[in-house]
Short mmCIF file of C-alpha atoms in Angstrom, two decimals:
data_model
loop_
_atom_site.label_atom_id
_atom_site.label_comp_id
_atom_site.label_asym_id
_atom_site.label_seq_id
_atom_site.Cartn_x
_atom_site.Cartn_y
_atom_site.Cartn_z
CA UNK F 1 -2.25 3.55 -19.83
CA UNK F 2 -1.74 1.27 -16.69
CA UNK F 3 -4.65 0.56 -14.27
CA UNK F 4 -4.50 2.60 -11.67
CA UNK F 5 -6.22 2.16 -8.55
CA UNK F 6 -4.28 3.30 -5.24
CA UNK F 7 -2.21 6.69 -4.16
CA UNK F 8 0.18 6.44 -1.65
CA UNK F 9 1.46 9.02 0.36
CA UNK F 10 4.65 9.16 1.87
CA UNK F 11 6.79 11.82 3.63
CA UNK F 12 10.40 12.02 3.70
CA UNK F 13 11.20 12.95 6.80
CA UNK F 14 14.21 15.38 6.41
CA UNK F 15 16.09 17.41 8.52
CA UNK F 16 14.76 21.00 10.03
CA UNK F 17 17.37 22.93 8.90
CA UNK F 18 17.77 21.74 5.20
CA UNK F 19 14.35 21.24 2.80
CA UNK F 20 15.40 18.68 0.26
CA UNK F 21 15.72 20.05 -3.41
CA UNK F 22 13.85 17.33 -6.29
CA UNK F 23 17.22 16.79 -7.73
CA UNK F 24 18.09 15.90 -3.91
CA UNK F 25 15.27 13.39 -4.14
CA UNK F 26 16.17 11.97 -7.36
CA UNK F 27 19.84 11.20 -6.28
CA UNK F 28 18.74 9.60 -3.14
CA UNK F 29 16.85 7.25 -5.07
CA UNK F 30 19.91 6.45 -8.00
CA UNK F 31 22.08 5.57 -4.87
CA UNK F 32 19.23 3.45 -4.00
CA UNK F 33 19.41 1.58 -7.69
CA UNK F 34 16.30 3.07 -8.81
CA UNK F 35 16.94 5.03 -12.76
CA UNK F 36 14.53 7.97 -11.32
CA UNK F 37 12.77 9.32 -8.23
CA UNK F 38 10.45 6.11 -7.26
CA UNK F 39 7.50 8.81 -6.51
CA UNK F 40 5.60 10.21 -9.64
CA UNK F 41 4.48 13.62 -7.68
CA UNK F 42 7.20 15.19 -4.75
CA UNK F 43 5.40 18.12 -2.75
CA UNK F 44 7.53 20.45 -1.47
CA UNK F 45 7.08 22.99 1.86
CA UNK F 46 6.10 25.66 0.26
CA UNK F 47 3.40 23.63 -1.57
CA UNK F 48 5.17 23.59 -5.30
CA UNK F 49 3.82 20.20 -7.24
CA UNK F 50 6.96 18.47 -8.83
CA UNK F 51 6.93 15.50 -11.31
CA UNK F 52 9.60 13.65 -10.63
CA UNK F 53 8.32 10.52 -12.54
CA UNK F 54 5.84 10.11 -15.69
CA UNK F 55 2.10 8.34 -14.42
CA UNK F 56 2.30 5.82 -17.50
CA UNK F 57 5.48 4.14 -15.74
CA UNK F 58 5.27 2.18 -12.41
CA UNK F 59 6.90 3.40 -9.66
CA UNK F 60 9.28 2.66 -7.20
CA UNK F 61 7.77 3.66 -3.63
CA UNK F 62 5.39 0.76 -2.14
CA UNK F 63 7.02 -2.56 -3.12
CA UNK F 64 3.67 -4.87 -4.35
CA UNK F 65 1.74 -1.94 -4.70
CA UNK F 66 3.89 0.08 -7.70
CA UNK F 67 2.26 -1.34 -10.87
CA UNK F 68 -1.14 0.05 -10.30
CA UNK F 69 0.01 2.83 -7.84
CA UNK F 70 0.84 6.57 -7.84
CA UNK F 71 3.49 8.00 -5.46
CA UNK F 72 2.99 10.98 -3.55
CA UNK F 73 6.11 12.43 -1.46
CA UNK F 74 6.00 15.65 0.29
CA UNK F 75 8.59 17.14 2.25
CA UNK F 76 8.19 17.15 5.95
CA UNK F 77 10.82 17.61 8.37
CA UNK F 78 11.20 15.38 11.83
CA UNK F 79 9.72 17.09 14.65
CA UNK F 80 6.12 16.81 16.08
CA UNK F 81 3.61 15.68 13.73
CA UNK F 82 1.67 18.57 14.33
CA UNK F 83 4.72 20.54 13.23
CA UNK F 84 6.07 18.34 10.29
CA UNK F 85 3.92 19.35 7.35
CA UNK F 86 2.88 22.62 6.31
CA UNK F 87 -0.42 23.88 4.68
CA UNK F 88 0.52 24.89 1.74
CA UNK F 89 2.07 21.29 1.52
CA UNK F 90 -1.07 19.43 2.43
CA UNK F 91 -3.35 21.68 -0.10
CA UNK F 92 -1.24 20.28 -2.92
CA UNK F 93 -0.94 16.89 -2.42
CA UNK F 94 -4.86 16.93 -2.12
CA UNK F 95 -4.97 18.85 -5.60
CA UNK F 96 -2.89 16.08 -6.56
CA UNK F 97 -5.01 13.42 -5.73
CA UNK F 98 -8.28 15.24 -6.68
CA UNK F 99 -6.75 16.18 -10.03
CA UNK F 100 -5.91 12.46 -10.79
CA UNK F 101 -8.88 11.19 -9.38
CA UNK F 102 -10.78 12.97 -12.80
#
């Protein structure tokens, strides 16, 4: 198992009208070169955990940082940052980081 000593969170910032699927995600990230979603964990709106890429590999989400780094994404859309994430969202990726914090 790799060391692991960081999370990072990101948020992908997608449009109102359209919540991005994890296959969405994943082909973003092929037209980007990447073989797989970069992010190990994508958290969705409605607060469902998906695995997009296996812990034991490094990622491809914080350039310097992916070798001893987990990825976190959850979807948020653009408007007001006190609008842009739900809940539901937020409760997961903490249950995220608490569960790989044990």
């Amino acid at each position: 198992m790799r060391k692991i000593d960081m999370i990072v969170i990101h948020c992908t910032a997608t449009r109102a009208d359209r919540p991005l699927s994890p296959a969405e995600l994943t082909k973003m990230h092929r037209k980007r070169g990447f073989k797989c979603c970069g992010y190990h964990y994508f958290v969705r709106t409605d607060g469902e955990i998906c695995t997009m890429r296996p812990v034991e590999r490094a990622g491809a989400h914080a350039r310097g940082y992916n070798e001893h780094s987990i990825g976190i994404a959850y979807d948020a859309i653009v408007t007001p940052v006190s609008e842009a994430v739900t809940n539901t969202a937020i409760a997961s990726v903490l249950f995220i980081i608490a569960w790989d914090a044990v």
